[in-house]
Short mmCIF file of C-alpha atoms in Angstrom, two decimals:
data_model
loop_
_atom_site.label_atom_id
_atom_site.label_comp_id
_atom_site.label_asym_id
_atom_site.label_seq_id
_atom_site.Cartn_x
_atom_site.Cartn_y
_atom_site.Cartn_z
CA MET A 5 29.76 42.36 -105.05
CA ARG A 6 27.01 40.13 -106.43
CA ARG A 7 27.51 41.61 -109.92
CA LEU A 8 31.27 41.03 -109.65
CA GLY A 9 30.67 37.37 -108.69
CA ARG A 10 28.35 36.93 -111.66
CA ALA A 11 30.94 38.52 -113.95
CA LEU A 12 33.63 36.16 -112.66
CA VAL A 13 31.31 33.22 -113.25
CA ARG A 14 30.67 34.39 -116.80
CA ARG A 15 34.39 34.87 -117.48
CA ARG A 16 35.31 31.41 -116.22
CA PRO A 17 36.68 29.49 -119.21
CA ARG A 18 34.64 26.54 -120.34
CA LEU A 19 36.29 23.19 -119.98
CA VAL A 20 36.92 21.33 -123.23
CA SER A 21 36.85 17.57 -122.92
CA LEU A 22 39.74 15.45 -124.11
CA ARG A 23 37.34 13.71 -126.51
CA THR A 24 36.40 17.02 -128.15
CA THR A 25 40.04 18.07 -128.37
CA PHE A 26 40.97 14.75 -129.94
CA VAL A 27 38.13 14.95 -132.50
CA LEU A 28 38.94 18.54 -133.45
CA SER A 29 42.65 17.79 -133.72
CA PHE A 30 42.05 14.67 -135.79
CA ALA A 31 39.64 16.52 -138.10
CA ALA A 32 41.99 19.52 -138.41
CA VAL A 33 44.98 17.37 -139.33
CA THR A 34 42.90 15.34 -141.78
CA ALA A 35 41.47 18.52 -143.32
CA ALA A 36 44.93 20.06 -143.73
CA VAL A 37 46.34 16.92 -145.33
CA THR A 38 43.27 16.53 -147.56
CA VAL A 39 43.40 20.15 -148.71
CA VAL A 40 47.10 19.98 -149.51
CA VAL A 41 46.75 16.66 -151.34
CA GLY A 42 43.62 17.85 -153.18
CA ILE A 43 45.23 21.10 -154.32
CA LEU A 44 48.39 19.36 -155.47
CA SER A 45 46.40 16.64 -157.24
CA TYR A 46 44.12 19.13 -158.99
CA ASN A 47 46.99 21.34 -160.10
CA ALA A 48 48.88 18.34 -161.42
CA ALA A 49 45.81 17.03 -163.28
CA ALA A 50 44.95 20.47 -164.69
CA ARG A 51 48.51 20.99 -165.86
CA LEU A 52 48.58 17.60 -167.57
CA VAL A 53 45.24 18.22 -169.32
CA ARG A 54 46.25 21.68 -170.52
CA VAL A 55 49.64 20.50 -171.68
CA ASP A 56 48.03 17.57 -173.50
CA GLU A 57 45.48 19.81 -175.25
CA GLN A 58 48.20 22.27 -176.20
CA SER A 59 50.40 19.50 -177.57
CA VAL A 60 47.51 18.15 -179.69
CA PHE A 61 46.81 21.59 -181.17
CA THR A 62 50.49 22.22 -181.79
CA GLN A 63 50.81 18.85 -183.52
CA VAL A 64 47.78 19.59 -185.78
CA VAL A 65 49.17 22.97 -186.80
CA SER A 66 52.58 21.42 -187.41
CA ASP A 67 51.04 18.71 -189.64
CA VAL A 68 49.18 21.34 -191.66
CA GLN A 69 52.36 23.36 -192.07
CA ASP A 70 54.29 20.31 -193.28
CA GLU A 71 51.53 19.35 -195.71
CA VAL A 72 51.20 22.75 -197.35
CA LYS A 73 54.95 23.03 -197.66
CA GLN A 74 55.27 19.65 -199.35
CA ASP A 75 52.26 19.80 -201.69
CA ARG A 76 50.80 22.66 -203.66
CA MET A 77 47.39 22.79 -202.05
CA VAL A 78 44.39 24.97 -202.75
CA PRO A 79 41.53 26.01 -200.43
CA GLN A 80 39.22 23.36 -201.82
CA ASP A 81 41.50 20.69 -200.39
CA PHE A 82 40.34 21.72 -196.89
CA PHE A 83 36.64 22.01 -197.47
CA SER A 84 34.44 20.12 -195.03
CA SER A 85 33.75 17.42 -197.60
CA SER A 86 35.86 14.27 -197.45
CA ARG A 87 39.13 15.40 -198.99
CA PRO A 88 42.78 14.55 -198.23
CA GLY A 89 43.62 17.81 -196.39
CA HIS A 90 40.63 17.42 -194.13
CA ASP A 91 42.14 14.32 -192.49
CA LEU A 92 44.83 16.50 -190.97
CA VAL A 93 42.41 18.54 -188.89
CA ARG A 94 39.97 15.97 -187.53
CA PRO A 95 40.94 15.85 -183.80
CA VAL A 96 38.17 16.31 -181.30
CA ARG A 97 37.14 19.92 -180.54
CA THR A 98 39.12 21.16 -183.61
CA ASP A 99 37.35 23.55 -186.02
CA VAL A 100 38.51 24.38 -189.58
CA GLN A 101 37.71 27.45 -191.65
CA VAL A 102 39.14 28.08 -195.13
CA LEU A 103 40.09 31.54 -196.44
CA GLY A 104 40.35 32.56 -200.09
CA ALA A 105 43.16 34.46 -201.82
CA ARG A 106 41.98 37.85 -200.50
CA GLY A 107 41.24 36.55 -197.03
CA GLU A 108 37.54 36.04 -197.55
CA VAL A 109 35.86 33.03 -195.96
CA VAL A 110 35.23 30.38 -198.61
CA ASP A 111 34.28 27.55 -196.23
CA HIS A 112 32.87 28.49 -192.85
CA GLY A 113 33.84 26.64 -189.77
CA SER A 114 31.42 25.41 -187.18
CA PRO A 115 31.14 27.81 -185.57
CA ALA A 116 32.36 30.56 -187.89
CA LEU A 117 35.70 31.94 -186.84
CA PRO A 118 36.64 35.62 -186.83
CA VAL A 119 39.10 36.85 -189.48
CA THR A 120 41.62 39.52 -188.60
CA ASP A 121 44.05 41.52 -190.67
CA ALA A 122 46.80 39.14 -189.66
CA ASP A 123 44.72 36.24 -191.01
CA ARG A 124 44.13 38.05 -194.34
CA ALA A 125 47.83 38.81 -194.60
CA ALA A 126 48.58 35.11 -194.10
CA ALA A 127 46.09 34.24 -196.91
CA MET A 128 47.94 36.53 -199.32
CA ALA A 129 51.40 35.47 -198.15
CA ARG A 130 53.82 34.05 -200.71
CA GLY A 131 55.50 31.55 -198.40
CA ALA A 132 53.61 28.32 -197.70
CA GLY A 133 53.29 27.50 -193.99
CA THR A 134 53.39 31.07 -192.76
CA THR A 135 51.31 31.09 -189.59
CA ALA A 136 49.41 33.69 -187.58
CA GLU A 137 48.39 32.49 -184.09
CA HIS A 138 45.72 33.87 -181.78
CA LYS A 139 45.05 32.84 -178.17
CA ASP A 140 41.90 33.20 -176.09
CA VAL A 141 39.66 34.17 -178.98
CA ARG A 142 36.04 34.32 -177.91
CA VAL A 143 33.49 32.97 -180.34
CA GLY A 144 30.05 33.22 -178.80
CA ASP A 145 30.33 31.76 -175.33
CA ASP A 146 33.37 29.65 -176.10
CA LEU A 147 37.11 30.31 -176.15
CA PHE A 148 39.37 29.10 -178.96
CA ARG A 149 42.97 28.96 -179.97
CA ILE A 150 43.30 29.85 -183.66
CA ALA A 151 46.23 29.33 -186.02
CA THR A 152 45.98 30.59 -189.67
CA VAL A 153 48.36 28.68 -191.96
CA ALA A 154 49.15 30.19 -195.40
CA LEU A 155 48.83 27.92 -198.47
CA GLY A 156 51.49 30.00 -200.26
CA ASP A 157 51.64 32.07 -203.46
CA GLY A 158 48.57 34.05 -202.34
CA ARG A 159 46.25 31.08 -202.77
CA GLY A 160 44.58 31.55 -199.40
CA ALA A 161 44.91 30.04 -195.95
CA VAL A 162 43.35 27.49 -193.62
CA GLN A 163 42.33 28.41 -190.07
CA VAL A 164 42.67 25.71 -187.45
CA ALA A 165 40.88 26.40 -184.14
CA GLN A 166 40.78 24.40 -180.92
CA GLU A 167 38.07 24.98 -178.35
CA PHE A 168 39.54 24.93 -174.84
CA SER A 169 36.55 26.27 -172.93
CA ASP A 170 35.32 22.66 -172.73
CA THR A 171 38.64 21.74 -171.17
CA GLU A 172 38.25 24.50 -168.61
CA ASP A 173 34.69 23.35 -167.94
CA LEU A 174 36.02 19.85 -167.40
CA LEU A 175 38.67 21.15 -165.05
CA GLN A 176 36.08 23.22 -163.20
CA ALA A 177 33.91 20.13 -162.77
CA LEU A 178 37.00 18.25 -161.57
CA GLN A 179 37.66 21.06 -159.11
CA GLN A 180 34.12 20.91 -157.76
CA ARG A 181 34.30 17.17 -157.40
CA THR A 182 37.67 17.47 -155.67
CA LEU A 183 36.21 20.00 -153.21
CA ALA A 184 33.21 17.76 -152.59
CA LEU A 185 35.48 14.78 -152.05
CA MET A 186 37.65 16.80 -149.67
CA ALA A 187 34.59 17.87 -147.69
CA ALA A 188 33.39 14.26 -147.56
CA VAL A 189 36.82 13.10 -146.36
CA VAL A 190 36.88 15.79 -143.64
CA VAL A 191 33.38 14.85 -142.46
CA ALA A 192 34.27 11.15 -142.50
CA ALA A 193 37.50 11.91 -140.63
CA GLY A 194 35.53 13.86 -138.03
CA LEU A 195 33.07 10.99 -137.55
CA PHE A 196 35.87 8.43 -137.40
CA GLY A 197 37.81 10.67 -135.01
CA TRP A 198 34.73 10.98 -132.80
CA TRP A 199 34.29 7.18 -132.78
CA LEU A 200 38.01 6.62 -132.12
CA ALA A 201 38.15 9.30 -129.43
CA ARG A 202 35.08 7.83 -127.76
CA ARG A 203 36.67 4.39 -127.82
CA ILE A 204 40.02 5.64 -126.50
CA THR A 205 38.70 8.04 -123.88
CA ARG A 206 35.95 5.74 -122.60
CA ARG A 207 38.30 4.20 -120.03
CA LEU A 208 39.66 7.64 -119.16
CA VAL A 209 36.09 8.79 -118.55
CA ILE A 210 35.65 5.81 -116.21
CA LEU A 211 38.83 6.78 -114.36
CA THR A 212 37.69 10.40 -114.16
CA SER A 213 34.30 9.35 -112.80
CA ALA A 214 35.99 7.12 -110.25
CA ALA A 215 38.32 9.92 -109.14
CA GLU A 216 35.43 12.38 -108.91
CA GLY A 217 33.43 9.79 -106.97
CA VAL A 218 36.29 9.34 -104.50
CA ALA A 219 36.65 13.11 -104.13
CA ARG A 220 32.90 13.50 -103.60
CA THR A 221 32.19 10.57 -101.30
CA ARG A 222 35.67 9.99 -99.80
CA GLN A 223 35.06 6.28 -100.24
CA LEU A 224 38.36 4.64 -101.19
CA GLY A 225 37.15 1.07 -101.43
CA ILE A 226 35.72 1.31 -104.96
CA GLN A 227 36.73 -0.91 -107.86
CA VAL A 228 37.99 0.70 -111.05
CA PRO A 229 36.74 -1.44 -113.98
CA VAL A 230 39.55 -0.69 -116.43
CA THR A 231 41.02 -3.27 -118.79
CA GLY A 232 43.66 -3.31 -121.50
CA LEU A 233 47.40 -3.59 -121.73
CA ASP A 234 48.13 -0.09 -123.03
CA GLU A 235 48.99 3.06 -121.09
CA VAL A 236 45.35 3.67 -120.14
CA GLY A 237 45.06 0.13 -118.79
CA ARG A 238 48.28 0.56 -116.81
CA LEU A 239 46.99 3.87 -115.46
CA GLY A 240 43.71 2.23 -114.42
CA ARG A 241 45.45 -0.61 -112.63
CA ALA A 242 47.87 1.80 -110.95
CA PHE A 243 44.91 3.96 -109.87
CA ASP A 244 43.12 0.89 -108.54
CA ARG A 245 46.19 -0.20 -106.58
CA MET A 246 46.64 3.34 -105.27
CA LEU A 247 43.05 3.40 -104.02
CA GLY A 248 43.59 0.00 -102.42
CA ARG A 249 46.71 1.21 -100.65
CA LEU A 250 44.97 4.39 -99.51
CA ALA A 251 41.97 2.41 -98.27
CA GLN A 252 44.26 0.03 -96.38
CA SER A 253 46.21 2.95 -94.93
CA GLU A 254 42.99 4.65 -93.86
CA GLU A 255 41.77 1.42 -92.28
CA ASP A 256 45.10 0.96 -90.48
CA GLN A 257 44.95 4.50 -89.15
CA ARG A 258 41.36 4.05 -88.03
CA ARG A 259 42.15 0.80 -86.24
CA LEU A 260 45.25 2.32 -84.68
CA VAL A 261 43.27 5.29 -83.35
CA GLN A 262 40.50 3.03 -82.05
CA ASP A 263 42.91 0.60 -80.41
CA ALA A 264 45.01 3.41 -79.00
CA GLY A 265 41.93 5.11 -77.57
CA HIS A 266 40.83 1.86 -76.00
CA GLU A 267 44.23 1.16 -74.46
CA LEU A 268 44.80 4.73 -73.29
CA ARG A 269 41.43 4.84 -71.58
CA THR A 270 42.44 2.40 -68.80
CA PRO A 271 45.64 4.14 -67.57
CA LEU A 272 44.03 7.55 -67.93
CA THR A 273 41.04 6.44 -65.83
CA SER A 274 43.39 5.08 -63.17
CA LEU A 275 45.38 8.31 -63.23
CA ARG A 276 42.24 10.39 -62.77
CA THR A 277 41.20 8.21 -59.83
CA ASN A 278 44.58 8.51 -58.13
CA ILE A 279 44.79 12.25 -58.85
CA SER A 280 41.39 12.72 -57.22
CA LEU A 281 42.82 10.98 -54.14
CA LEU A 282 45.66 13.51 -54.06
CA ARG A 283 43.18 16.13 -52.88
CA ARG A 284 42.84 14.10 -49.66
CA ILE A 285 46.49 13.10 -49.37
CA ASP A 286 46.80 14.84 -46.01
CA GLU A 287 44.05 12.59 -44.66
CA LEU A 288 45.75 9.38 -45.80
CA PRO A 289 48.12 7.35 -43.66
CA PRO A 290 51.82 7.41 -44.68
CA ASP A 291 51.76 3.88 -46.12
CA THR A 292 48.78 4.71 -48.33
CA ARG A 293 50.49 7.91 -49.46
CA ASP A 294 53.60 6.01 -50.52
CA GLU A 295 51.51 3.41 -52.30
CA LEU A 296 49.53 6.15 -54.09
CA VAL A 297 52.69 7.94 -55.26
CA ALA A 298 54.21 4.62 -56.40
CA ASP A 299 51.03 3.80 -58.34
CA LEU A 300 51.10 7.23 -59.98
CA GLY A 301 54.73 6.76 -61.00
CA GLN A 302 54.05 3.27 -62.37
CA GLU A 303 50.99 4.41 -64.33
CA ALA A 304 52.89 7.40 -65.70
CA ARG A 305 55.70 5.12 -66.86
CA GLU A 306 53.24 2.68 -68.46
CA LEU A 307 51.46 5.55 -70.15
CA THR A 308 54.78 6.91 -71.38
CA ASP A 309 55.78 3.48 -72.70
CA LEU A 310 52.43 3.11 -74.42
CA VAL A 311 52.72 6.50 -76.10
CA ASN A 312 56.29 5.77 -77.18
CA GLU A 313 55.26 2.45 -78.67
CA LEU A 314 52.35 4.08 -80.48
CA VAL A 315 54.75 6.65 -81.92
CA ASP A 316 57.14 3.87 -82.92
CA LEU A 317 54.32 1.94 -84.58
CA ALA A 318 53.10 4.98 -86.49
CA ALA A 319 56.67 5.83 -87.53
CA GLY A 320 57.19 2.25 -88.66
CA GLN A 321 54.27 2.59 -91.06
CA SER A 322 55.75 5.65 -92.74
CA ASP A 323 59.45 5.43 -91.97
CA MET A 324 61.43 7.68 -94.30
CA GLU A 325 64.81 6.34 -93.16
CA PRO A 326 66.78 5.59 -96.35
CA PRO A 327 67.54 1.88 -96.87
CA GLN A 328 71.17 0.78 -96.87
CA ARG A 329 73.27 -2.36 -96.63
CA VAL A 330 73.21 -3.55 -93.01
CA ASP A 331 74.52 -6.53 -91.06
CA LEU A 332 71.83 -7.95 -88.80
CA ALA A 333 74.48 -9.71 -86.70
CA ASP A 334 76.00 -6.32 -85.82
CA ILE A 335 72.56 -4.90 -85.01
CA ALA A 336 71.79 -7.90 -82.79
CA GLU A 337 75.15 -7.45 -81.00
CA ASP A 338 74.31 -3.81 -80.20
CA VAL A 339 70.86 -4.81 -78.92
CA ALA A 340 72.33 -7.61 -76.80
CA GLY A 341 74.86 -5.27 -75.20
CA LEU A 342 72.18 -2.72 -74.33
CA ALA A 343 69.88 -5.44 -72.92
CA ARG A 344 72.69 -6.82 -70.70
CA ARG A 345 73.25 -3.39 -69.17
CA ARG A 346 69.55 -2.72 -68.64
CA SER A 347 68.37 -6.07 -67.32
CA GLY A 348 71.54 -7.68 -66.03
CA ARG A 349 70.49 -10.85 -67.86
CA GLU A 350 72.80 -13.13 -69.77
CA ILE A 351 72.29 -12.61 -73.51
CA LEU A 352 73.90 -15.03 -75.95
CA LEU A 353 74.32 -14.27 -79.65
CA ARG A 354 74.86 -16.81 -82.40
CA ALA A 355 75.45 -15.76 -86.01
CA ALA A 356 75.99 -17.98 -89.04
CA GLY A 357 76.21 -17.39 -92.77
CA ASP A 358 75.84 -14.12 -94.63
CA THR A 359 73.71 -11.90 -92.39
CA THR A 360 73.81 -8.75 -94.53
CA THR A 361 70.72 -7.39 -96.24
CA ASP A 362 69.22 -4.17 -97.55
CA GLY A 363 67.10 -2.43 -94.95
CA ARG A 364 66.54 0.48 -92.59
CA PRO A 365 68.85 0.10 -89.58
CA GLY A 366 66.66 1.99 -87.10
CA MET A 367 63.58 -0.10 -87.85
CA LEU A 368 65.49 -3.39 -87.69
CA GLN A 369 67.14 -2.45 -84.38
CA ARG A 370 63.73 -1.57 -82.95
CA ALA A 371 62.34 -4.97 -83.99
CA VAL A 372 65.24 -6.96 -82.48
CA SER A 373 65.11 -4.88 -79.30
CA ASN A 374 61.36 -5.52 -78.92
CA LEU A 375 61.93 -9.27 -79.23
CA VAL A 376 64.65 -9.24 -76.53
CA GLU A 377 62.55 -7.05 -74.21
CA ASN A 378 59.57 -9.35 -74.73
CA ALA A 379 61.69 -12.40 -73.83
CA ALA A 380 63.10 -10.71 -70.72
CA LYS A 381 59.62 -9.68 -69.60
CA PHE A 382 58.17 -13.19 -69.82
CA ASP A 383 61.27 -15.01 -68.57
CA ARG A 384 61.63 -13.14 -65.29
CA GLY A 385 62.88 -16.15 -63.41
CA GLY A 386 65.93 -16.28 -65.60
CA ARG A 387 66.23 -20.08 -65.70
CA GLY A 388 68.52 -19.77 -68.69
CA PRO A 389 70.11 -17.15 -70.91
CA ILE A 390 68.17 -15.32 -73.59
CA GLU A 391 69.52 -16.39 -76.95
CA ILE A 392 69.62 -14.41 -80.18
CA SER A 393 70.18 -16.35 -83.39
CA VAL A 394 70.93 -14.62 -86.70
CA THR A 395 71.33 -16.93 -89.70
CA GLY A 396 71.42 -16.38 -93.38
CA PRO A 397 70.42 -17.09 -95.91
CA ALA A 398 67.50 -19.21 -94.66
CA ARG A 399 66.14 -18.90 -98.19
CA PRO A 400 67.92 -17.25 -101.13
CA GLY A 401 68.33 -13.58 -100.26
CA THR A 402 66.77 -13.77 -96.77
CA VAL A 403 68.09 -13.50 -93.21
CA ARG A 404 66.39 -15.08 -90.19
CA VAL A 405 66.41 -13.57 -86.69
CA GLU A 406 65.24 -15.62 -83.67
CA VAL A 407 65.03 -14.82 -79.96
CA LEU A 408 64.76 -17.88 -77.70
CA ASP A 409 63.79 -17.88 -74.04
CA ARG A 410 62.92 -20.39 -71.30
CA GLY A 411 59.81 -18.63 -70.10
CA PRO A 412 56.32 -20.12 -69.71
CA GLY A 413 55.91 -20.41 -73.48
CA ILE A 414 52.93 -19.50 -75.64
CA ALA A 415 49.62 -21.30 -75.75
CA GLU A 416 48.67 -22.81 -79.11
CA GLY A 417 45.64 -20.53 -79.42
CA ASP A 418 47.79 -17.44 -78.92
CA LEU A 419 50.51 -18.23 -81.48
CA ILE A 420 48.63 -16.72 -84.40
CA ARG A 421 47.46 -13.66 -82.46
CA ILE A 422 50.50 -12.44 -80.54
CA PHE A 423 51.46 -10.10 -83.41
CA ASP A 424 48.07 -8.33 -83.38
CA ARG A 425 48.01 -4.83 -82.00
CA PHE A 426 47.28 -4.59 -78.29
CA TYR A 427 46.73 -8.33 -78.03
CA ARG A 428 47.87 -9.80 -74.72
CA ALA A 429 47.55 -13.41 -73.70
CA ALA A 430 45.53 -14.19 -70.58
CA ASP A 431 48.63 -15.05 -68.52
CA ALA A 432 50.35 -11.82 -69.61
CA ARG A 433 47.71 -9.27 -68.71
CA SER A 434 49.11 -8.84 -65.22
CA LEU A 435 52.53 -7.96 -66.63
CA PRO A 436 53.54 -4.44 -67.71
CA GLY A 437 53.30 -3.62 -71.39
CA SER A 438 50.85 -2.50 -74.03
CA GLY A 439 50.77 -5.37 -76.50
CA LEU A 440 52.35 -3.26 -79.24
CA GLY A 441 55.93 -4.58 -79.17
CA LEU A 442 55.35 -7.65 -81.33
CA SER A 443 53.01 -5.69 -83.60
CA ILE A 444 55.93 -3.39 -84.35
CA VAL A 445 58.05 -6.47 -85.12
CA ARG A 446 55.46 -7.58 -87.67
CA GLU A 447 55.34 -4.14 -89.29
CA VAL A 448 59.13 -4.03 -89.60
CA ALA A 449 59.36 -7.55 -91.02
CA MET A 450 56.62 -6.92 -93.61
CA ALA A 451 58.18 -3.59 -94.57
CA HIS A 452 61.41 -5.49 -95.38
CA GLY A 453 59.76 -8.18 -97.50
CA GLY A 454 59.72 -10.75 -94.69
CA ALA A 455 57.33 -12.13 -92.09
CA PRO A 456 57.18 -12.69 -88.32
CA PHE A 457 56.91 -16.14 -86.76
CA ALA A 458 56.46 -17.71 -83.33
CA PHE A 459 56.40 -21.27 -82.02
CA ARG A 460 56.85 -23.19 -78.77
CA ARG A 461 60.40 -24.16 -77.87
CA ALA A 462 61.26 -27.76 -77.14
CA GLY A 463 61.98 -28.12 -73.44
CA GLY A 464 59.91 -25.04 -72.51
CA GLY A 465 59.89 -21.43 -73.58
CA ALA A 466 59.21 -19.75 -76.89
CA VAL A 467 60.96 -18.85 -80.13
CA ILE A 468 59.84 -15.57 -81.65
CA GLY A 469 61.49 -13.88 -84.63
CA PHE A 470 61.18 -12.63 -88.17
CA THR A 471 62.73 -12.90 -91.59
CA VAL A 472 63.86 -10.09 -93.86
CA GLY A 473 64.90 -10.03 -97.49
CA GLY A 474 63.43 -9.90 -100.96
CA GLY A 475 63.25 -6.10 -101.00
CA LEU A 476 61.35 -3.50 -99.00
CA ALA A 477 57.81 -4.76 -99.58
CA GLY A 478 54.83 -6.36 -97.90
CA GLY A 479 54.70 -9.91 -96.62
CA GLY A 480 52.61 -12.31 -94.58
CA THR A 481 52.84 -14.10 -91.27
CA GLU A 482 55.02 -17.16 -91.30
CA ARG A 483 53.75 -20.30 -89.60
CA ALA A 484 56.39 -22.47 -87.94
#
């Protein structure tokens, strides 16, 4: 088993970095382009040089042919001394050798050129300009083209030779230089590709290190130092925002669990105390028994309400209900009807303007219902009706929902804290409830691009509500 594990470790493919891949790809593409361009350029240059050399030799031979046809020339006219026929064969790398009437060499070239039977036949030919051509004739270490042009009437011939081994040496040197230049270009491309890849992938390396750090430490509150306006910069900013959202979500979950544990501890402790008394229920007087059972029922209901509100709050943070076009006036009417049946209180609804918006109906109905239940709980005396006001647009694209009561009102110090989780004002701690209802209202409002608000009502009571609109996004707490 240990050997198998080692074999699997050895067979694990090695990871190739993006930087290495980029450098190799850049160098490979550059090498391919350089090779193709170098080969094409060399072939074109070699072809031009060879064609040019061939055209020069052909032109020299043609001039000699024309001259011997026009004038009656003898071998001495082409001797190496300064004579008229010698001007015809002076191009660079052109050698001249003169043959006599029987094909013998009467003026050696430099170097001496070989004489074949075809050359001797041309020397004895009757027609002037008759030519015998030879290609790739080796003289010593060099290669020549040779053309033997007859002077006519058996007077001899002149051999014109062009050395093209120098041309091939030149082309070979050009080829070597081209290969060296191609190698230099490939090396330079590799170095430039490495520098460019390092510059491009540097921010990706930072992102990778940040992601690996998060995976290793599980710390989401790190800053990702990525700049730029390109795709990498956008990725870095998106990654940074994602980490921020995850950190905030983790913090919200942690606070929710801590607050829930704190709030659940009190009713659970009371339940344990009362349950322990049940073991002695036969010893208790009837009135105490009834009071104990009533307390158990009340604590069970409060615990149930607390759990339900915790579930609602958690669902509000990750509600997957699809958004749709809703009318908040219709939602408020449904909530008012249900509250009338449950509490027997008078609920008045006022609606004005366009009260439609894009939102999640279930979440919005939960928020309005919490506001009405909160008003009914604090306005137990029922000195006046509970009023629901839905108006829109309070600002362009927004709808405002208010619930007004004539209860004891809210102290100035509590106005900015009533939407905190589990917060309960001093004069409300004796009343049933968990302190989560208005927190759910805040979550719903912020999820719909709005904000909650609360202020004291003129003449007594409170006005608590929220705004929605501007898209399903986050918002802040509105001060009124």
